[in-house]
Amino acid sequence: MREWLQKLNDPARDPYERRYRLFSLLGITLIALWTAVVSFVDYNPLRFVFLAGILLVYIPTMIITLKTGRIQIGAGLSAIIAVYIMTPFLFFYDGGITAGVFNYAAASLVFIMMTMSGRFRTVMIVSDVVVIIACFALSYHYPTWVNPLGREASYVDAAISLLATLVVTGTAILFQLYMFRQERDILKEQQNKVADLNRSQNNFFSSMSHEIRTPINTIIGMNELILRDKTVSKEIAQDAEAIQGASRMLLALINDILDMSKIESGNMDIVEVTYDVSQLLLEVVGMIRDRAKEKGLAFNLDVDPSIPVMLCGDELRIKQVLVNL
């Protein structure tokens, strides 16, 4: 029972399984209670054997359903037994409209709605209504088919069935509200975790912003000293220019990555500036040339002389495109 209650209370489990656990146990308890009370007031061997047989079918069905996890099949089988077997038998054998079988039909309807899904649920709901209407019609046209109950048994049966229906309906409402509250609490907890994660992420990026920019700025500054030194060789100067261009591009990319507003919006702003085309191309070549040389590839640059010396656009994005190509 402790394990049963733990699984019933576990919000991680399938909601149909949780509802099936609750209403199957509740239904078996009510049938057993009804069998005992009605048999005490008006014992009838056939009714007793029938209800005992229903219990002997329901209990293994419930156990097998929960063991295999096939909730919809188990719930459907239980609904078929309740609608097509229990309702007609109890109606005609237990006093027809003078007894409480319609209350049990209503309880069956609640069970179907709470534990089943899809088209089969609709079929069983319609079937429940059709069976009730058919029982009414047949008892009206063929009253001799109905086995009358004594006055005392009819009152007891009606009272128990009404109480059972109220218990099932009330339990269904309360349990559904309980599940909604659980889901709300879980959602609130998840929202708090997301908020904490966002705060941690923002703190991380804020701290990393300084840690990453500082060494890059140092590289740019030290490399600037090399570029200003007129005594260095042409080859060193070219390498320094390549380092300078790559470092600036890296710094700009780092700035974009660390800009949380751009990450959250999913956009990167296009910043238009006037830039030197030859300087842009030299910086891209400086980044690619050594990699091509390591792979034994020839890297040649052919610039159309009609391209203007100065252009307007986002220099960083154009570099990114060229490097990626």
mmCIF file of C-alpha atoms in Angstrom:
data_model
loop_
_atom_site.group_PDB
_atom_site.id
_atom_site.type_symbol
_atom_site.label_atom_id
_atom_site.label_comp_id
_atom_site.label_asym_id
_atom_site.label_seq_id
_atom_site.Cartn_x
_atom_site.Cartn_y
_atom_site.Cartn_z
ATOM 1 C CA MET A 1 0.000 0.000 0.000
ATOM 2 C CA ARG A 2 2.907 2.359 0.756
ATOM 3 C CA GLU A 3 4.382 1.700 -2.679
ATOM 4 C CA TRP A 4 0.948 2.150 -4.238
ATOM 5 C CA LEU A 5 0.499 5.544 -2.576
ATOM 6 C CA GLN A 6 4.015 6.642 -3.546
ATOM 7 C CA LYS A 7 3.326 5.888 -7.226
ATOM 8 C CA LEU A 8 -0.094 7.533 -6.959
ATOM 9 C CA ASN A 9 1.544 10.672 -5.571
ATOM 10 C CA ASP A 10 4.456 10.713 -8.037
ATOM 11 C CA PRO A 11 3.984 13.641 -10.485
ATOM 12 C CA ALA A 12 6.575 12.135 -12.835
ATOM 13 C CA ARG A 13 4.317 9.178 -13.626
ATOM 14 C CA ASP A 14 1.795 9.184 -16.443
ATOM 15 C CA PRO A 15 -1.389 10.995 -15.279
ATOM 16 C CA TYR A 16 -3.595 8.274 -16.792
ATOM 17 C CA GLU A 17 -1.741 5.654 -14.764
ATOM 18 C CA ARG A 18 -2.174 7.665 -11.572
ATOM 19 C CA ARG A 19 -5.900 8.113 -12.180
ATOM 20 C CA TYR A 20 -6.292 4.448 -13.108
ATOM 21 C CA ARG A 21 -4.572 3.431 -9.862
ATOM 22 C CA LEU A 22 -6.909 5.596 -7.828
ATOM 23 C CA PHE A 23 -10.219 4.746 -9.485
ATOM 24 C CA SER A 24 -9.528 1.037 -9.914
ATOM 25 C CA LEU A 25 -8.801 0.652 -6.224
ATOM 26 C CA LEU A 26 -11.760 2.856 -5.365
ATOM 27 C CA GLY A 27 -14.074 0.883 -7.677
ATOM 28 C CA ILE A 28 -13.018 -2.488 -6.294
ATOM 29 C CA THR A 29 -13.527 -1.224 -2.733
ATOM 30 C CA LEU A 30 -17.002 0.125 -3.489
ATOM 31 C CA ILE A 31 -18.095 -3.052 -5.309
ATOM 32 C CA ALA A 32 -16.894 -5.171 -2.390
ATOM 33 C CA LEU A 33 -18.669 -2.883 0.102
ATOM 34 C CA TRP A 34 -21.862 -2.888 -1.925
ATOM 35 C CA THR A 35 -21.788 -6.676 -2.266
ATOM 36 C CA ALA A 36 -21.399 -7.096 1.478
ATOM 37 C CA VAL A 37 -24.125 -4.614 2.492
ATOM 38 C CA VAL A 38 -26.742 -5.624 -0.088
ATOM 39 C CA SER A 39 -26.122 -9.301 0.596
ATOM 40 C CA PHE A 40 -26.608 -8.642 4.303
ATOM 41 C CA VAL A 41 -29.919 -6.859 3.698
ATOM 42 C CA ASP A 42 -31.246 -9.055 0.889
ATOM 43 C CA TYR A 43 -28.989 -12.035 0.220
ATOM 44 C CA ASN A 44 -29.313 -13.486 -3.251
ATOM 45 C CA PRO A 45 -26.889 -16.199 -4.372
ATOM 46 C CA LEU A 46 -26.931 -15.194 -8.053
ATOM 47 C CA ARG A 47 -26.190 -11.519 -7.329
ATOM 48 C CA PHE A 48 -23.473 -12.466 -4.867
ATOM 49 C CA VAL A 49 -21.790 -14.853 -7.331
ATOM 50 C CA PHE A 50 -22.039 -12.260 -10.104
ATOM 51 C CA LEU A 51 -20.440 -9.451 -8.073
ATOM 52 C CA ALA A 52 -17.809 -11.799 -6.671
ATOM 53 C CA GLY A 53 -16.991 -12.852 -10.235
ATOM 54 C CA ILE A 54 -16.683 -9.193 -11.266
ATOM 55 C CA LEU A 55 -14.178 -8.663 -8.446
ATOM 56 C CA LEU A 56 -12.243 -11.768 -9.453
ATOM 57 C CA VAL A 57 -11.925 -10.311 -12.966
ATOM 58 C CA TYR A 58 -11.246 -6.707 -11.953
ATOM 59 C CA ILE A 59 -8.463 -7.384 -9.470
ATOM 60 C CA PRO A 60 -6.191 -9.456 -11.777
ATOM 61 C CA THR A 61 -6.941 -7.032 -14.622
ATOM 62 C CA MET A 62 -5.770 -4.137 -12.481
ATOM 63 C CA ILE A 63 -2.610 -5.942 -11.363
ATOM 64 C CA ILE A 64 -1.669 -7.061 -14.893
ATOM 65 C CA THR A 65 -2.404 -3.593 -16.296
ATOM 66 C CA LEU A 66 -0.121 -1.888 -13.796
ATOM 67 C CA LYS A 67 2.613 -4.517 -14.215
ATOM 68 C CA THR A 68 2.643 -4.187 -18.011
ATOM 69 C CA GLY A 69 1.976 -0.442 -18.123
ATOM 70 C CA ARG A 70 -0.820 -0.857 -20.712
ATOM 71 C CA ILE A 71 -3.170 1.522 -18.949
ATOM 72 C CA GLN A 72 -5.461 2.234 -21.877
ATOM 73 C CA ILE A 73 -6.044 -1.470 -22.537
ATOM 74 C CA GLY A 74 -6.740 -2.213 -18.861
ATOM 75 C CA ALA A 75 -9.024 0.805 -18.489
ATOM 76 C CA GLY A 76 -10.842 -0.128 -21.686
ATOM 77 C CA LEU A 77 -11.402 -3.698 -20.511
ATOM 78 C CA SER A 78 -12.720 -2.446 -17.164
ATOM 79 C CA ALA A 79 -15.045 -0.020 -18.943
ATOM 80 C CA ILE A 80 -16.368 -2.758 -21.240
ATOM 81 C CA ILE A 81 -17.179 -4.967 -18.257
ATOM 82 C CA ALA A 82 -18.877 -2.094 -16.406
ATOM 83 C CA VAL A 83 -20.911 -0.829 -19.368
ATOM 84 C CA TYR A 84 -21.852 -3.991 -21.241
ATOM 85 C CA ILE A 85 -22.091 -6.524 -18.381
ATOM 86 C CA MET A 86 -22.566 -4.894 -14.961
ATOM 87 C CA THR A 87 -25.044 -2.179 -15.930
ATOM 88 C CA PRO A 88 -27.560 -4.406 -17.806
ATOM 89 C CA PHE A 89 -27.328 -7.238 -15.277
ATOM 90 C CA LEU A 90 -27.781 -5.047 -12.217
ATOM 91 C CA PHE A 91 -30.525 -3.035 -13.885
ATOM 92 C CA PHE A 92 -32.707 -5.995 -14.740
ATOM 93 C CA TYR A 93 -31.788 -8.122 -11.737
ATOM 94 C CA ASP A 94 -31.820 -5.419 -9.061
ATOM 95 C CA GLY A 95 -35.117 -3.638 -9.494
ATOM 96 C CA GLY A 96 -34.699 -1.572 -12.654
ATOM 97 C CA ILE A 97 -35.433 2.131 -12.207
ATOM 98 C CA THR A 98 -36.346 1.659 -8.550
ATOM 99 C CA ALA A 99 -32.758 0.714 -7.637
ATOM 100 C CA GLY A 100 -29.518 2.645 -7.916
ATOM 101 C CA VAL A 101 -27.929 1.170 -11.007
ATOM 102 C CA PHE A 102 -27.968 4.514 -12.825
ATOM 103 C CA ASN A 103 -25.743 5.977 -10.165
ATOM 104 C CA TYR A 104 -23.243 3.239 -10.942
ATOM 105 C CA ALA A 105 -23.564 4.038 -14.642
ATOM 106 C CA ALA A 106 -22.692 7.649 -13.808
ATOM 107 C CA ALA A 107 -19.690 6.463 -11.794
ATOM 108 C CA SER A 108 -18.611 4.343 -14.776
ATOM 109 C CA LEU A 109 -18.840 7.435 -16.948
ATOM 110 C CA VAL A 110 -16.499 9.304 -14.578
ATOM 111 C CA PHE A 111 -14.069 6.353 -14.658
ATOM 112 C CA ILE A 112 -14.067 6.334 -18.482
ATOM 113 C CA MET A 113 -13.464 10.080 -18.729
ATOM 114 C CA MET A 114 -10.638 10.073 -16.178
ATOM 115 C CA THR A 115 -8.687 6.989 -17.234
ATOM 116 C CA MET A 116 -9.168 6.658 -20.993
ATOM 117 C CA SER A 117 -8.186 8.777 -23.990
ATOM 118 C CA GLY A 118 -8.655 8.962 -27.728
ATOM 119 C CA ARG A 119 -11.483 7.637 -29.857
ATOM 120 C CA PHE A 120 -12.091 4.581 -27.697
ATOM 121 C CA ARG A 121 -13.012 6.850 -24.785
ATOM 122 C CA THR A 122 -15.627 8.547 -26.973
ATOM 123 C CA VAL A 123 -16.954 5.133 -28.045
ATOM 124 C CA MET A 124 -17.292 3.995 -24.431
ATOM 125 C CA ILE A 125 -18.997 7.234 -23.333
ATOM 126 C CA VAL A 126 -21.550 6.894 -26.112
ATOM 127 C CA SER A 127 -21.947 3.190 -25.295
ATOM 128 C CA ASP A 128 -22.645 3.957 -21.641
ATOM 129 C CA VAL A 129 -25.413 6.374 -22.603
ATOM 130 C CA VAL A 130 -26.854 3.989 -25.208
ATOM 131 C CA VAL A 131 -26.919 1.066 -22.747
ATOM 132 C CA ILE A 132 -28.790 3.175 -20.164
ATOM 133 C CA ILE A 133 -31.353 4.291 -22.758
ATOM 134 C CA ALA A 134 -31.747 0.689 -23.959
ATOM 135 C CA CYS A 135 -32.311 -0.523 -20.399
ATOM 136 C CA PHE A 136 -34.982 2.128 -19.900
ATOM 137 C CA ALA A 137 -36.720 1.237 -23.147
ATOM 138 C CA LEU A 138 -36.651 -2.523 -22.580
ATOM 139 C CA SER A 139 -37.880 -2.265 -18.997
ATOM 140 C CA TYR A 140 -40.708 -0.011 -20.162
ATOM 141 C CA HIS A 141 -41.862 -2.364 -22.939
ATOM 142 C CA TYR A 142 -41.041 -5.594 -21.107
ATOM 143 C CA PRO A 143 -41.576 -4.931 -17.388
ATOM 144 C CA THR A 144 -41.562 -8.639 -16.605
ATOM 145 C CA TRP A 145 -37.856 -8.735 -17.468
ATOM 146 C CA VAL A 146 -37.062 -6.710 -14.368
ATOM 147 C CA ASN A 147 -36.557 -8.591 -11.124
ATOM 148 C CA PRO A 148 -38.210 -6.467 -8.400
ATOM 149 C CA LEU A 149 -36.438 -5.819 -5.123
ATOM 150 C CA GLY A 150 -38.016 -5.558 -1.744
ATOM 151 C CA ARG A 151 -38.701 -2.103 -0.328
ATOM 152 C CA GLU A 152 -35.855 -2.278 2.186
ATOM 153 C CA ALA A 153 -33.353 -3.606 -0.368
ATOM 154 C CA SER A 154 -34.333 -0.923 -2.909
ATOM 155 C CA TYR A 155 -33.720 1.857 -0.384
ATOM 156 C CA VAL A 156 -30.398 0.389 0.711
ATOM 157 C CA ASP A 157 -29.292 -0.151 -2.888
ATOM 158 C CA ALA A 158 -30.252 3.389 -3.912
ATOM 159 C CA ALA A 159 -28.531 4.909 -0.878
ATOM 160 C CA ILE A 160 -25.304 2.964 -1.376
ATOM 161 C CA SER A 161 -25.192 3.673 -5.097
ATOM 162 C CA LEU A 162 -25.760 7.390 -4.534
ATOM 163 C CA LEU A 163 -23.052 7.489 -1.879
ATOM 164 C CA ALA A 164 -20.664 5.603 -4.168
ATOM 165 C CA THR A 165 -21.320 7.996 -7.044
ATOM 166 C CA LEU A 166 -20.717 11.005 -4.812
ATOM 167 C CA VAL A 167 -17.473 9.462 -3.549
ATOM 168 C CA VAL A 168 -16.225 8.684 -7.084
ATOM 169 C CA THR A 169 -17.203 12.094 -8.494
ATOM 170 C CA GLY A 170 -15.832 14.010 -5.532
ATOM 171 C CA THR A 171 -12.605 12.003 -5.573
ATOM 172 C CA ALA A 172 -12.213 12.639 -9.301
ATOM 173 C CA ILE A 173 -12.549 16.398 -8.840
ATOM 174 C CA LEU A 174 -10.289 16.576 -5.797
ATOM 175 C CA PHE A 175 -7.602 14.362 -7.332
ATOM 176 C CA GLN A 176 -7.615 16.345 -10.570
ATOM 177 C CA LEU A 177 -7.232 19.588 -8.598
ATOM 178 C CA TYR A 178 -4.409 17.981 -6.635
ATOM 179 C CA MET A 179 -2.634 17.014 -9.870
ATOM 180 C CA PHE A 180 -3.066 20.549 -11.211
ATOM 181 C CA ARG A 181 -1.520 21.976 -8.049
ATOM 182 C CA GLN A 182 1.391 19.554 -8.344
ATOM 183 C CA GLU A 183 1.974 20.570 -11.966
ATOM 184 C CA ARG A 184 1.776 24.231 -11.009
ATOM 185 C CA ASP A 185 4.336 23.770 -8.229
ATOM 186 C CA ILE A 186 6.651 21.839 -10.584
ATOM 187 C CA LEU A 187 6.310 24.549 -13.241
ATOM 188 C CA LYS A 188 7.058 27.244 -10.673
ATOM 189 C CA GLU A 189 10.114 25.307 -9.476
ATOM 190 C CA GLN A 190 11.337 24.913 -13.073
ATOM 191 C CA GLN A 191 10.842 28.636 -13.690
ATOM 192 C CA ASN A 192 12.899 29.407 -10.593
ATOM 193 C CA LYS A 193 15.639 27.056 -11.810
ATOM 194 C CA VAL A 194 15.648 28.740 -15.226
ATOM 195 C CA ALA A 195 15.858 32.152 -13.556
ATOM 196 C CA ASP A 196 18.770 30.953 -11.400
ATOM 197 C CA LEU A 197 20.457 29.507 -14.477
ATOM 198 C CA ASN A 198 20.047 32.798 -16.339
ATOM 199 C CA ARG A 199 21.521 34.702 -13.411
ATOM 200 C CA SER A 200 24.452 32.296 -13.247
ATOM 201 C CA GLN A 201 24.922 32.586 -16.991
ATOM 202 C CA ASN A 202 24.898 36.362 -16.839
ATOM 203 C CA ASN A 203 27.406 36.331 -13.984
ATOM 204 C CA PHE A 204 29.599 33.917 -15.941
ATOM 205 C CA PHE A 205 29.589 36.043 -19.076
ATOM 206 C CA SER A 206 30.202 39.191 -17.067
ATOM 207 C CA SER A 207 33.281 37.681 -15.446
ATOM 208 C CA MET A 208 34.506 36.033 -18.645
ATOM 209 C CA SER A 209 34.114 39.298 -20.526
ATOM 210 C CA HIS A 210 37.001 40.826 -18.632
ATOM 211 C CA GLU A 211 39.064 37.619 -18.508
ATOM 212 C CA ILE A 212 38.924 37.107 -22.274
ATOM 213 C CA ARG A 213 39.207 40.707 -23.462
ATOM 214 C CA THR A 214 42.232 41.505 -21.300
ATOM 215 C CA PRO A 215 44.727 39.091 -22.938
ATOM 216 C CA ILE A 216 43.449 39.931 -26.441
ATOM 217 C CA ASN A 217 43.927 43.655 -25.799
ATOM 218 C CA THR A 218 47.421 42.863 -24.497
ATOM 219 C CA ILE A 219 48.237 41.005 -27.725
ATOM 220 C CA ILE A 220 46.935 43.919 -29.813
ATOM 221 C CA GLY A 221 48.919 46.423 -27.754
ATOM 222 C CA MET A 222 52.193 44.460 -27.915
ATOM 223 C CA ASN A 223 51.712 43.833 -31.620
ATOM 224 C CA GLU A 224 51.162 47.554 -32.158
ATOM 225 C CA LEU A 225 54.659 48.162 -30.810
ATOM 226 C CA ILE A 226 56.065 45.834 -33.484
ATOM 227 C CA LEU A 227 54.160 47.663 -36.222
ATOM 228 C CA ARG A 228 55.525 51.025 -35.054
ATOM 229 C CA ASP A 229 59.102 49.745 -35.075
ATOM 230 C CA LYS A 230 60.566 50.794 -38.440
ATOM 231 C CA THR A 231 63.629 48.594 -37.980
ATOM 232 C CA VAL A 232 61.797 45.256 -38.225
ATOM 233 C CA SER A 233 61.990 43.261 -41.441
ATOM 234 C CA LYS A 234 59.247 43.295 -44.046
ATOM 235 C CA GLU A 235 58.325 39.684 -43.272
ATOM 236 C CA ILE A 236 57.920 40.421 -39.538
ATOM 237 C CA ALA A 237 55.856 43.509 -40.340
ATOM 238 C CA GLN A 238 53.532 41.437 -42.543
ATOM 239 C CA ASP A 239 53.141 38.831 -39.813
ATOM 240 C CA ALA A 240 52.427 41.580 -37.279
ATOM 241 C CA GLU A 241 49.751 43.050 -39.561
ATOM 242 C CA ALA A 242 48.171 39.604 -39.870
ATOM 243 C CA ILE A 243 48.228 39.213 -36.079
ATOM 244 C CA GLN A 244 46.695 42.665 -35.680
ATOM 245 C CA GLY A 245 43.858 41.959 -38.093
ATOM 246 C CA ALA A 246 43.115 38.521 -36.630
ATOM 247 C CA SER A 247 43.220 39.876 -33.069
ATOM 248 C CA ARG A 248 40.800 42.679 -33.840
ATOM 249 C CA MET A 249 38.452 40.275 -35.559
ATOM 250 C CA LEU A 250 38.690 37.888 -32.603
ATOM 251 C CA LEU A 251 38.001 40.723 -30.161
ATOM 252 C CA ALA A 252 34.948 41.800 -32.128
ATOM 253 C CA LEU A 253 33.636 38.238 -32.212
ATOM 254 C CA ILE A 254 34.223 37.863 -28.494
ATOM 255 C CA ASN A 255 32.312 41.089 -27.898
ATOM 256 C CA ASP A 256 29.400 39.684 -29.905
ATOM 257 C CA ILE A 257 29.455 36.359 -28.072
ATOM 258 C CA LEU A 258 29.520 38.052 -24.699
ATOM 259 C CA ASP A 259 26.684 40.365 -25.601
ATOM 260 C CA MET A 260 23.788 38.543 -23.935
ATOM 261 C CA SER A 261 21.167 40.783 -25.507
ATOM 262 C CA LYS A 262 22.242 39.654 -28.966
ATOM 263 C CA ILE A 263 22.321 35.999 -27.927
ATOM 264 C CA GLU A 264 18.822 36.159 -26.398
ATOM 265 C CA SER A 265 17.331 38.017 -29.360
ATOM 266 C CA GLY A 266 19.037 35.727 -31.878
ATOM 267 C CA ASN A 267 20.257 38.704 -33.876
ATOM 268 C CA MET A 268 23.633 40.177 -34.719
ATOM 269 C CA ASP A 269 23.542 43.868 -35.568
ATOM 270 C CA ILE A 270 25.019 45.046 -38.859
ATOM 271 C CA VAL A 271 27.320 48.002 -38.153
ATOM 272 C CA GLU A 272 28.118 49.975 -41.305
ATOM 273 C CA VAL A 273 31.489 51.735 -41.396
ATOM 274 C CA THR A 274 33.824 52.993 -44.077
ATOM 275 C CA TYR A 275 36.704 50.562 -44.424
ATOM 276 C CA ASP A 276 39.853 50.141 -46.478
ATOM 277 C CA VAL A 277 39.349 47.241 -48.908
ATOM 278 C CA SER A 278 43.054 46.516 -49.295
ATOM 279 C CA GLN A 279 43.581 46.453 -45.523
ATOM 280 C CA LEU A 280 40.605 44.097 -45.092
ATOM 281 C CA LEU A 281 41.926 41.724 -47.766
ATOM 282 C CA LEU A 282 45.446 41.766 -46.321
ATOM 283 C CA GLU A 283 44.123 40.857 -42.877
ATOM 284 C CA VAL A 284 42.069 37.955 -44.285
ATOM 285 C CA VAL A 285 45.034 36.744 -46.337
ATOM 286 C CA GLY A 286 47.239 36.973 -43.262
ATOM 287 C CA MET A 287 44.901 34.658 -41.377
ATOM 288 C CA ILE A 288 44.535 32.114 -44.191
ATOM 289 C CA ARG A 289 47.968 32.106 -45.865
ATOM 290 C CA ASP A 290 49.862 30.178 -43.183
ATOM 291 C CA ARG A 291 47.141 27.546 -42.888
ATOM 292 C CA ALA A 292 47.212 27.029 -46.658
ATOM 293 C CA LYS A 293 51.015 26.769 -46.604
ATOM 294 C CA GLU A 294 50.882 24.098 -43.877
ATOM 295 C CA LYS A 295 48.630 22.003 -46.119
ATOM 296 C CA GLY A 296 50.829 22.530 -49.178
ATOM 297 C CA LEU A 297 48.225 24.650 -50.951
ATOM 298 C CA ALA A 298 48.916 27.622 -53.183
ATOM 299 C CA PHE A 299 47.151 30.758 -51.958
ATOM 300 C CA ASN A 300 46.896 33.500 -54.577
ATOM 301 C CA LEU A 301 45.110 36.825 -54.310
ATOM 302 C CA ASP A 302 43.678 38.427 -57.440
ATOM 303 C CA VAL A 303 41.960 41.785 -56.869
ATOM 304 C CA ASP A 304 39.811 43.397 -59.545
ATOM 305 C CA PRO A 305 41.330 46.867 -60.125
ATOM 306 C CA SER A 306 37.836 48.330 -60.531
ATOM 307 C CA ILE A 307 37.013 47.696 -56.839
ATOM 308 C CA PRO A 308 37.021 51.040 -54.967
ATOM 309 C CA VAL A 309 39.726 51.613 -52.374
ATOM 310 C CA MET A 310 37.127 52.491 -49.725
ATOM 311 C CA LEU A 311 33.747 50.807 -49.220
ATOM 312 C CA CYS A 312 30.898 51.138 -46.705
ATOM 313 C CA GLY A 313 29.593 48.082 -44.837
ATOM 314 C CA ASP A 314 30.098 45.850 -41.831
ATOM 315 C CA GLU A 315 33.803 45.107 -42.020
ATOM 316 C CA LEU A 316 33.647 42.367 -39.376
ATOM 317 C CA ARG A 317 30.854 40.436 -41.106
ATOM 318 C CA ILE A 318 32.604 40.656 -44.484
ATOM 319 C CA LYS A 319 35.766 39.250 -42.892
ATOM 320 C CA GLN A 320 33.744 36.429 -41.343
ATOM 321 C CA VAL A 321 32.204 35.545 -44.706
ATOM 322 C CA LEU A 322 35.556 35.561 -46.503
ATOM 323 C CA VAL A 323 37.295 33.512 -43.815
ATOM 324 C CA ASN A 324 34.471 30.933 -43.826
ATOM 325 C CA LEU A 325 34.557 30.686 -47.604
#
